[in-house]
């Protein structure tokens, strides 16, 4: 009987050396326990989310150097791994060298050649080009190659055939999207298995974590295994990779999907490891079934890994006494340790003793360093200095009022105090913005929208509350985030109009706007004011956006009120919100639509469609 | 004889209504002068760089509404235009409705149907997926459709056939990339013209300006016209569209490429207009032949248009007396008028009277408002306030020294003074960073890397000097940018080590680093330290990067010195520079690689390849 090992590798972006060393470690381990085949995930050698580094020839050569090292290691084991495959004789459609997202199989010190394509690797057939994926930007694929050669994909495919223990084994090869073919005109896995005999199928993946995705994955792969009547070995990576503005965790979830539709989980979520398919651990529940638990695990994993990758071990968090900064501080304390987290409260005359005390209490509960740094004198100084400005050649005066003064306060906190103190401490500071705020740009650039990372940017405000409560109730099982912070009305406390003691706060009604905004951002069929108004008129708006039944009518009894609110926020989402997002710090992705690279946008005026105007 | 009109339309992103109104205006004009056919550019109705707005069904329906309006207008003229084509029966590969980048032809109040595809539009065959282009993210194409139907692209193609003046006219259809097929496995235009008889060919484009691109375009299209022995009507749009971080100008350059290879320019660069092919204007030189002139025209056009689109008519520019801010101020004055530009000098003890006077002189020369706002007291206050911080639960002290104090100065200028004053004036402020600085993050986030726009971000430092001199010598023909500013050593003046009076300044040697960095960023085959070191060792480095012969060896006589410098900047380019670019303001694109969406990157450690380490 064949011994097959699966490696749920922790992959690092754009660093073949690091990835090779990890692979080598597991290969040696597998050889030691007499495994015949070891399987690694998609793009595990070069990393996957590498930006445009694929355009550097020296990077491709670096990958090929390590391919050779892996080939050398294959004398006593068959090694199957995902990497970039270059065809140096041919051009990519961008004029550079032709590259494939590919799978290699090395055995007896040689790469197995695909006799149909004459390449020493197996190209991916379907390329993902949505959300965070940019496959067609960099890679050629089997479909294009088939088109070029005027043949079908199955004519270019053959199983990976290895001779092991005097037996010929035919291994079916698919890479990630090849199995997620529901929206494509054909299913590579089904077609390949129709035309060829296989012993089992592989799916090498680099599939990032998304809330709810694992459930879809389980259904999809078990159905596919039943259809082709073959077991599918699903091998995904773990680790964290980013595309500049957006940071993704990879959750693994490697498993064997049996031909009868049953699932044999091979690996724990977010855990690197080598697993022997002949003796899989019995995992009662591979993924937390509860969404909050799932969010919590993913959030801590991704934040921890990205801090580690970026060499960050000390952090400053500006704490207002409000819920976002409290959650942020709690998260960072869990990740970096209480001795490496510095909480700073920055009061002005507009901050209530209630929230100041809550901030202080949070520090006590987390056992962190805490300091109070007032902005009162500095903002007064700025106001006075600006009022005294006399322009040469213009009678223009500088009057600081209203919003301008609010923003001065926010920037005094972010760009003056937090940026300087964190630099002086050899630390960085967090941006505590949540998804609701970032959607409509409710925050000040270079003020509270500043920092090295927005860990909470893919949580809606109600998710932030739920997560805070989860920390208190489940993680700590005591009150760490003060009840005052949970109870107080959410407020920026930048003016007398935002006095929490009088119950005044944010202009957002989170129980409604969270859901409205989600319909714009996260629904796969993206909603717009037209859809909202139509649903409002048909009394279906609560269903459409998923808020509490009856809430919308209660908040906006008339069409006029509904539209005024809708237009205000839609203008901000498409307008100033987008402007601010362009300069916001990187975000951690959790949902199926995170800001940044996953949510591409242009900067311009918000559009209200003809139909919206008519309905109105 | 047929009267054919070409419309070099000014297209706005994501606003079918505005684009329709402009199209209607030109259609009416064309009807008035008895034109038979009017041709518009690619994606001129919906706009092209629309981010992910394509995912909104209501946006697609909005486009279709205006398609119907255009159909109505076709009773007395044949209208050919580019827009999105939806096949509501089919799925895109992202699971949403299937969309094509398409061309429509309406005549006699009806859309002409393509009998081969059964669609009432003509799909684009080749989709661009490099640089700023994301076509495969949103659109299906003729190649995929052919693959799906198991046929060739030519079997799905037919000419647009219209009956005009009792004559049947066969019009060949291609959209932008379809003609730029040099790197593809086939040329749609050549294949289509082999299989079908045409009277002439169209190429509808939305092709952004890039320095040097027009020359390539002229060669490519005149060769193509000769190959197919048919005239090609090249119809491009003008205007400005952005992809969040990166702003592109469209230069038009619409022309007729004759079968004999001659070119009949139809339209001036960057000018909207309707042109009658029966009586084309005689344009002596459609594009400025000189690169500086070209840069100047593009830079002013794009900056002007984007300010207009964003409703910006008043601007604050922080002026240091240095070259970047002087060019920025000059540019903004040209665009918004001197009465709408406010120059602010923000001296500390480290600023020399030399540069302060130069800043003042610039304001006099430009006839702008000018004010001096000192940062001396505020930065001293901050230093003192931070030193007095006592943390509860930690003995950590906050010492402000060196870099930290330099950054405090920069942020005091950007986030405290410029942000507040511009807000108070109802203005915005510019970020004056150039491409050299942005490559390696030489600047302070929330300080000098802040503002609504980086107009100079696609100019290397030597380009900034050349452009400043161009303004003085060619545009104004007198000294507007003070000679002191041009002569003084470039310096941030943030410490005594950057004293310009002692000739001390930036750590960058622009005559060398500009070219080194360009090889990393702009070369189509992207260079890395490995390539640089290899060339250095072979005495070919000056050739590789394009700097003055002999300069590199003069600066770095030994390999050790060369490598130390190389590694310092490569680490910054891939590391902190990338971190800062993520939060930098949007940039204007001029070259064939601009930062932002055109230069996708991940945030991580810089890679030094195995080969580099060996060479070293």
Coordinates of C-alpha atoms in Angstrom, one line a residue, chain A residues 167-602:
Chain A
X167 CA 2.9 -0.3 -9.3
X168 CA 1.9 2.3 -11.8
X169 CA -0.1 5.1 -10.1
X170 CA -2.2 7.6 -12.0
X171 CA -2.7 10.8 -10.2
X172 CA -5.3 13.3 -11.3
X173 CA -4.1 16.9 -11.1
X174 CA -6.2 20.0 -10.5
X175 CA -5.2 23.4 -9.0
X176 CA -7.6 25.3 -6.8
X177 CA -10.0 27.1 -9.2
X178 CA -10.0 24.0 -11.5
X179 CA -12.4 22.4 -9.0
X180 CA -14.4 25.6 -8.3
X181 CA -15.8 25.4 -11.8
X182 CA -19.5 26.0 -11.2
X183 CA -19.5 29.3 -13.2
X184 CA -17.3 28.1 -16.0
X185 CA -18.3 26.5 -19.3
X186 CA -16.7 23.2 -18.3
X187 CA -15.3 21.3 -15.3
X188 CA -11.7 20.3 -15.8
X189 CA -11.8 17.7 -13.1
X190 CA -14.9 16.0 -14.6
X191 CA -13.6 16.2 -18.1
X192 CA -10.1 14.9 -17.2
X193 CA -11.6 12.0 -15.2
X194 CA -13.8 11.1 -18.1
X195 CA -10.9 10.8 -20.6
X196 CA -8.4 9.2 -18.3
X197 CA -8.2 6.5 -15.7
X198 CA -7.0 7.8 -12.3
X199 CA -6.3 6.3 -8.9
X200 CA -7.1 9.5 -7.1
X201 CA -7.3 13.2 -7.8
X202 CA -5.4 16.1 -6.2
X203 CA -6.4 19.6 -5.7
X204 CA -3.5 21.9 -4.8
X205 CA -4.8 25.1 -3.4
X206 CA -3.8 28.5 -2.1
X207 CA -7.3 29.4 -1.0
X208 CA -7.7 32.3 1.5
X209 CA -10.0 32.2 4.5
X210 CA -13.4 33.8 4.1
X211 CA -16.2 33.5 6.6
X212 CA -18.5 30.7 5.5
X213 CA -16.1 29.5 2.7
X214 CA -15.2 26.2 4.4
X215 CA -18.8 25.1 4.4
X216 CA -19.1 25.8 0.6
X217 CA -15.8 24.0 0.1
X218 CA -16.9 20.9 1.9
X219 CA -20.1 20.7 -0.2
X220 CA -18.3 21.4 -3.5
X221 CA -15.5 18.9 -3.0
X222 CA -17.6 16.1 -1.7
X223 CA -20.0 16.4 -4.6
X224 CA -17.1 16.5 -7.0
X225 CA -15.6 13.4 -5.5
X226 CA -18.9 11.6 -5.8
X227 CA -19.3 12.7 -9.4
X228 CA -15.9 11.5 -10.5
X229 CA -16.1 8.5 -8.2
X230 CA -12.5 9.1 -7.0
X231 CA -11.1 10.3 -3.8
X232 CA -9.8 13.9 -4.0
X233 CA -6.9 15.0 -1.8
X234 CA -7.4 18.6 -1.0
X235 CA -4.1 20.3 0.0
X236 CA -4.3 23.9 1.0
X237 CA -1.7 26.2 2.6
X238 CA -1.8 28.2 5.8
X239 CA -0.1 31.4 6.7
X240 CA -0.8 35.0 5.8
X241 CA -0.2 36.8 2.5
X242 CA -1.1 40.3 1.5
X243 CA -1.8 42.3 -1.6
X244 CA -0.7 45.7 -0.2
X245 CA -3.9 47.1 1.1
X246 CA -5.5 43.8 1.9
X247 CA -4.2 41.0 4.2
X248 CA -5.5 37.4 3.8
X249 CA -5.2 34.4 6.0
X250 CA -5.0 30.9 4.6
X251 CA -6.9 28.4 6.7
X252 CA -5.7 25.1 5.3
X253 CA -8.6 22.7 5.8
X254 CA -6.7 20.0 3.9
X255 CA -8.8 16.9 3.7
X256 CA -9.6 13.7 1.8
X257 CA -12.9 13.8 0.1
X258 CA -13.9 10.2 -0.5
X259 CA -15.7 8.9 -3.5
X260 CA -18.7 8.1 -1.4
X261 CA -19.0 11.8 -0.4
X262 CA -17.6 11.4 3.1
X263 CA -14.9 13.8 4.3
X264 CA -11.8 12.8 6.2
X265 CA -10.4 16.0 7.6
X266 CA -6.6 15.8 7.6
X267 CA -5.5 19.0 9.2
X268 CA -6.6 21.6 11.7
X269 CA -7.5 25.0 10.4
X270 CA -4.6 27.5 10.5
X271 CA -2.1 24.9 11.6
X272 CA 0.9 23.9 9.6
X273 CA 1.7 20.3 9.5
X274 CA 2.5 17.0 7.8
X275 CA -0.3 14.5 7.7
X276 CA -0.1 10.9 6.8
X277 CA -3.2 9.8 4.8
X278 CA -2.7 6.3 6.0
X279 CA -3.3 7.4 9.6
X280 CA -5.2 10.6 9.7
X281 CA -6.0 12.1 13.1
X282 CA -9.6 12.0 14.1
X283 CA -10.6 15.6 14.1
X284 CA -14.0 16.1 15.7
X285 CA -14.5 19.5 14.2
X286 CA -11.9 20.9 12.0
X287 CA -13.4 24.4 11.8
X288 CA -15.2 26.2 14.6
X289 CA -18.8 25.9 13.6
X290 CA -19.8 29.1 15.3
X291 CA -19.2 32.3 13.2
X292 CA -18.0 34.4 16.1
X293 CA -15.5 31.7 17.1
X294 CA -14.4 31.4 13.5
X295 CA -13.9 35.2 13.3
X296 CA -12.0 35.3 16.5
X297 CA -9.6 32.5 15.5
X298 CA -9.1 34.0 12.0
X299 CA -8.6 37.5 13.3
X300 CA -6.0 36.6 15.9
X301 CA -4.2 34.3 13.5
X302 CA -4.0 36.8 10.7
X303 CA -3.0 39.7 13.0
X304 CA -0.4 37.6 14.7
X305 CA 1.2 36.4 11.5
X306 CA 1.3 39.7 9.8
X307 CA 2.9 41.4 12.9
X308 CA 5.4 38.6 12.9
X309 CA 6.1 39.0 9.1
X310 CA 6.5 42.7 9.4
X311 CA 8.8 42.4 12.5
X312 CA 6.3 44.2 14.7
X313 CA 6.4 43.4 18.4
X314 CA 5.4 46.6 20.1
X315 CA 2.3 48.6 19.6
X316 CA 0.6 51.8 20.7
X317 CA -3.2 52.0 20.7
X318 CA -5.0 55.2 21.2
X319 CA -7.9 54.3 23.5
X320 CA -10.9 56.6 23.7
X321 CA -13.0 54.5 26.1
X322 CA -15.1 53.4 23.1
X323 CA -15.7 50.0 21.7
X324 CA -13.4 49.9 18.6
X325 CA -10.2 51.0 20.4
X326 CA -11.0 48.7 23.3
X327 CA -11.3 45.7 21.0
X328 CA -8.2 46.7 19.1
X329 CA -6.2 47.0 22.4
X330 CA -7.5 43.6 23.6
X331 CA -6.6 41.9 20.3
X332 CA -3.1 43.4 20.3
X333 CA -2.5 42.4 23.9
X334 CA -3.5 38.8 23.1
X335 CA -1.1 38.8 20.2
X336 CA 2.0 40.8 21.4
X337 CA 1.7 40.3 25.2
X338 CA 0.6 42.9 27.7
X339 CA 4.1 44.3 28.2
X340 CA 4.3 45.3 24.5
X341 CA 1.1 47.2 24.3
X342 CA 0.9 50.9 25.3
X343 CA -2.5 52.5 25.6
X344 CA -2.8 56.2 25.3
X345 CA -5.9 58.3 26.1
X346 CA -5.9 61.7 24.5
X347 CA -8.6 63.8 26.1
X348 CA -9.8 67.3 25.2
X349 CA -12.6 69.3 26.9
X350 CA -15.1 67.2 24.8
X351 CA -14.2 63.9 26.4
X352 CA -16.4 62.8 29.2
X353 CA -15.0 61.4 32.5
X354 CA -17.1 58.4 31.7
X355 CA -15.1 57.3 28.6
X356 CA -11.8 58.5 30.1
X357 CA -12.4 56.2 33.1
X358 CA -13.4 53.4 30.8
X359 CA -10.1 53.7 28.9
X360 CA -8.2 53.7 32.1
X361 CA -10.1 50.7 33.4
X362 CA -9.4 48.8 30.1
X363 CA -5.7 49.3 30.7
X364 CA -6.0 48.0 34.3
X365 CA -8.0 45.0 33.0
X366 CA -5.5 44.2 30.3
X367 CA -2.6 45.0 32.7
X368 CA -1.0 47.3 30.0
X369 CA 1.0 50.5 30.2
X370 CA -1.3 53.5 30.1
X371 CA -0.8 57.2 29.7
X372 CA -2.9 60.2 29.3
X373 CA -1.7 62.9 26.8
X374 CA -3.9 65.9 26.5
X375 CA -4.6 67.6 23.2
X376 CA -6.2 70.6 24.9
X377 CA -3.3 73.0 24.7
X378 CA -2.0 71.9 21.3
X379 CA -5.3 72.3 19.5
X380 CA -5.9 75.7 21.2
X381 CA -2.4 76.7 20.0
X382 CA -3.2 75.6 16.5
X383 CA -6.5 77.5 16.4
X384 CA -4.8 80.7 17.6
X385 CA -1.8 80.3 15.3
X386 CA -4.0 79.8 12.3
X387 CA -6.3 82.7 13.1
X388 CA -3.3 85.0 13.2
X389 CA -2.2 84.1 9.7
X390 CA -1.9 87.0 7.3
X391 CA -1.5 86.2 3.7
X392 CA 0.6 88.4 1.5
X393 CA -1.2 89.2 -1.7
X394 CA -4.6 88.0 -0.3
X395 CA -7.1 89.2 2.3
X396 CA -8.2 85.6 3.0
X397 CA -8.5 84.8 6.7
X398 CA -8.2 81.4 8.3
X399 CA -11.2 80.7 10.6
X400 CA -11.2 77.4 12.4
X401 CA -14.8 76.2 13.1
X402 CA -17.0 73.1 13.2
X403 CA -15.7 70.1 11.2
X404 CA -12.4 71.7 10.7
X405 CA -11.8 72.0 14.4
X406 CA -13.0 68.4 14.9
X407 CA -10.5 67.2 12.3
X408 CA -7.7 69.1 14.0
X409 CA -8.4 67.2 17.1
X410 CA -8.4 63.9 15.4
X411 CA -5.1 64.7 13.5
X412 CA -3.5 66.0 16.7
X413 CA -4.2 62.6 18.2
X414 CA -3.1 60.5 15.2
X415 CA -0.4 62.3 13.4
X416 CA 1.1 64.3 16.3
X417 CA 0.8 62.1 19.4
X418 CA 0.4 58.5 18.3
X419 CA 2.8 58.6 15.4
X420 CA 5.6 60.3 17.4
X421 CA 5.2 58.3 20.6
X422 CA 5.1 55.0 18.7
X423 CA 8.2 55.9 16.7
X424 CA 10.0 56.9 19.9
X425 CA 9.1 53.6 21.5
X426 CA 10.2 51.6 18.4
X427 CA 6.6 50.7 18.0
X428 CA 3.7 51.2 15.5
X429 CA 0.2 52.3 16.2
X430 CA -3.1 50.8 15.2
X431 CA -6.0 52.2 13.2
X432 CA -9.1 51.2 15.0
X433 CA -11.6 51.9 12.2
X434 CA -14.4 49.4 11.7
X435 CA -16.0 48.5 8.3
X436 CA -19.0 50.7 8.8
X437 CA -16.8 53.8 9.3
X438 CA -14.6 53.0 6.4
X439 CA -17.5 52.4 4.1
X440 CA -18.6 56.0 4.4
X441 CA -15.3 57.6 5.5
X442 CA -16.6 58.4 9.0
X443 CA -13.2 59.3 10.3
X444 CA -10.3 61.7 9.7
X445 CA -7.4 61.0 7.4
X446 CA -4.1 61.4 9.2
X447 CA -6.1 61.3 12.3
X448 CA -8.0 58.2 13.4
X449 CA -7.7 56.9 9.9
X450 CA -3.9 56.3 10.2
X451 CA -1.7 53.6 11.6
X452 CA 0.1 50.5 10.4
X453 CA -2.9 48.3 10.2
X454 CA -6.7 48.3 10.5
X455 CA -7.3 45.0 12.2
X456 CA -11.1 45.6 12.6
X457 CA -11.8 47.0 9.1
X458 CA -13.7 43.9 8.0
X459 CA -16.0 43.9 11.0
X460 CA -19.2 45.9 10.9
X461 CA -19.9 47.9 14.0
X462 CA -22.3 45.2 15.3
X463 CA -19.6 42.6 14.8
X464 CA -17.2 44.7 16.8
X465 CA -19.7 44.6 19.7
X466 CA -20.3 40.9 19.3
X467 CA -16.5 40.3 19.2
X468 CA -16.0 42.4 22.4
X469 CA -18.6 40.4 24.2
X470 CA -17.1 37.2 22.9
X471 CA -13.8 38.1 24.4
X472 CA -15.4 38.9 27.8
X473 CA -17.6 35.9 27.9
X474 CA -15.8 33.2 26.1
X475 CA -12.1 34.0 25.8
X476 CA -11.5 35.7 29.2
X477 CA -14.7 34.6 31.0
X478 CA -14.5 37.9 32.9
X479 CA -15.0 41.6 32.2
X480 CA -11.9 42.8 30.3
X481 CA -13.6 45.2 28.0
X482 CA -15.4 47.4 30.5
X483 CA -19.2 47.3 30.5
X484 CA -19.2 51.1 30.3
X485 CA -17.5 50.8 26.9
X486 CA -20.1 48.4 25.7
X487 CA -23.0 50.5 27.1
X488 CA -21.9 54.0 26.2
X489 CA -23.4 55.5 23.1
X490 CA -20.8 55.3 20.2
X491 CA -19.4 58.8 19.8
X492 CA -16.3 60.6 18.4
X493 CA -16.5 63.1 21.3
X494 CA -15.1 65.9 19.1
X495 CA -17.7 68.6 19.9
X496 CA -20.4 69.4 22.3
X497 CA -22.9 67.9 19.9
X498 CA -21.3 64.5 20.6
X499 CA -21.7 64.5 24.3
X500 CA -22.1 60.9 25.4
X501 CA -23.5 62.0 28.8
X502 CA -26.4 63.5 27.0
X503 CA -26.7 60.3 24.9
X504 CA -25.4 62.1 21.8
X505 CA -23.0 60.3 19.4
X506 CA -22.4 59.1 15.9
X507 CA -24.8 59.9 13.1
X508 CA -24.9 56.3 12.1
X509 CA -27.7 53.9 13.3
X510 CA -25.6 50.8 13.3
X511 CA -28.5 48.3 13.6
X512 CA -29.7 49.6 10.2
X513 CA -26.7 51.1 8.4
X514 CA -24.4 48.1 9.0
X515 CA -26.9 46.1 6.9
X516 CA -27.6 48.7 4.3
X517 CA -23.9 49.2 3.7
X518 CA -23.3 45.5 3.6
X519 CA -25.8 45.2 0.7
X520 CA -23.6 47.7 -1.2
X521 CA -20.3 46.1 -0.3
X522 CA -20.6 42.4 0.3
X523 CA -23.7 41.2 -1.6
X524 CA -22.3 39.2 -4.6
X525 CA -24.9 41.0 -6.7
X526 CA -24.0 44.4 -5.4
X527 CA -26.9 46.6 -4.3
X528 CA -27.3 50.3 -5.0
X529 CA -29.8 53.0 -3.9
X530 CA -32.1 51.9 -6.8
X531 CA -32.4 48.4 -5.3
X532 CA -32.8 49.8 -1.8
X533 CA -35.6 52.2 -2.8
X534 CA -37.4 49.6 -4.9
X535 CA -37.4 47.3 -1.9
X536 CA -38.5 50.0 0.4
X537 CA -41.4 50.8 -1.8
X538 CA -42.3 47.1 -2.0
X539 CA -41.9 46.7 1.8
X540 CA -39.0 44.3 1.3
X541 CA -36.1 46.4 2.4
X542 CA -35.6 44.6 5.8
X543 CA -35.4 41.3 3.9
X544 CA -33.1 42.7 1.2
X545 CA -30.5 44.0 3.6
X546 CA -31.1 41.6 6.4
X547 CA -31.8 44.0 9.3
X548 CA -34.4 43.5 12.0
X549 CA -37.9 43.2 10.6
X550 CA -39.8 46.5 10.6
X551 CA -36.8 48.6 11.5
X552 CA -36.5 50.5 8.3
X553 CA -40.1 51.8 8.3
X554 CA -39.7 52.7 12.0
X555 CA -36.6 54.7 11.3
X556 CA -37.8 56.2 8.0
X557 CA -41.6 56.3 7.9
X558 CA -41.6 58.2 4.6
X559 CA -39.9 57.7 1.3
X560 CA -38.4 61.2 1.6
X561 CA -36.8 60.4 4.9
X562 CA -35.6 57.1 3.6
X563 CA -34.1 58.6 0.4
X564 CA -32.4 61.5 2.2
X565 CA -30.6 59.1 4.4
X566 CA -29.8 56.8 1.6
X567 CA -28.4 59.5 -0.6
X568 CA -26.3 61.0 2.2
X569 CA -24.5 57.7 2.8
X570 CA -24.3 56.6 -0.8
X571 CA -22.6 59.9 -1.7
X572 CA -20.1 59.3 1.1
X573 CA -19.5 55.6 0.2
X574 CA -18.8 56.4 -3.5
X575 CA -17.2 59.8 -2.8
X576 CA -15.3 60.9 0.3
X577 CA -15.2 57.4 1.7
X578 CA -13.4 56.1 -1.4
X579 CA -11.0 59.0 -1.2
X580 CA -10.2 58.2 2.4
X581 CA -9.9 54.4 1.7
X582 CA -7.1 55.2 -0.8
X583 CA -5.0 56.5 2.0
X584 CA -6.2 54.2 4.7
X585 CA -3.9 51.6 6.3
X586 CA -4.0 48.0 5.1
X587 CA -7.0 45.9 6.3
X588 CA -7.4 42.4 7.4
X589 CA -9.9 40.5 5.2
X590 CA -12.5 38.2 6.8
X591 CA -15.7 38.5 4.8
X592 CA -16.2 37.9 1.2
X593 CA -15.6 41.5 0.4
X594 CA -12.9 43.4 2.2
X595 CA -11.7 46.9 1.4
X596 CA -8.6 47.5 -0.6
X597 CA -7.5 45.2 -3.4
X598 CA -10.6 43.1 -3.1
X599 CA -12.9 46.1 -3.6
X600 CA -11.5 48.0 -6.5
X601 CA -12.9 51.5 -7.1
X602 CA -12.4 54.7 -8.9

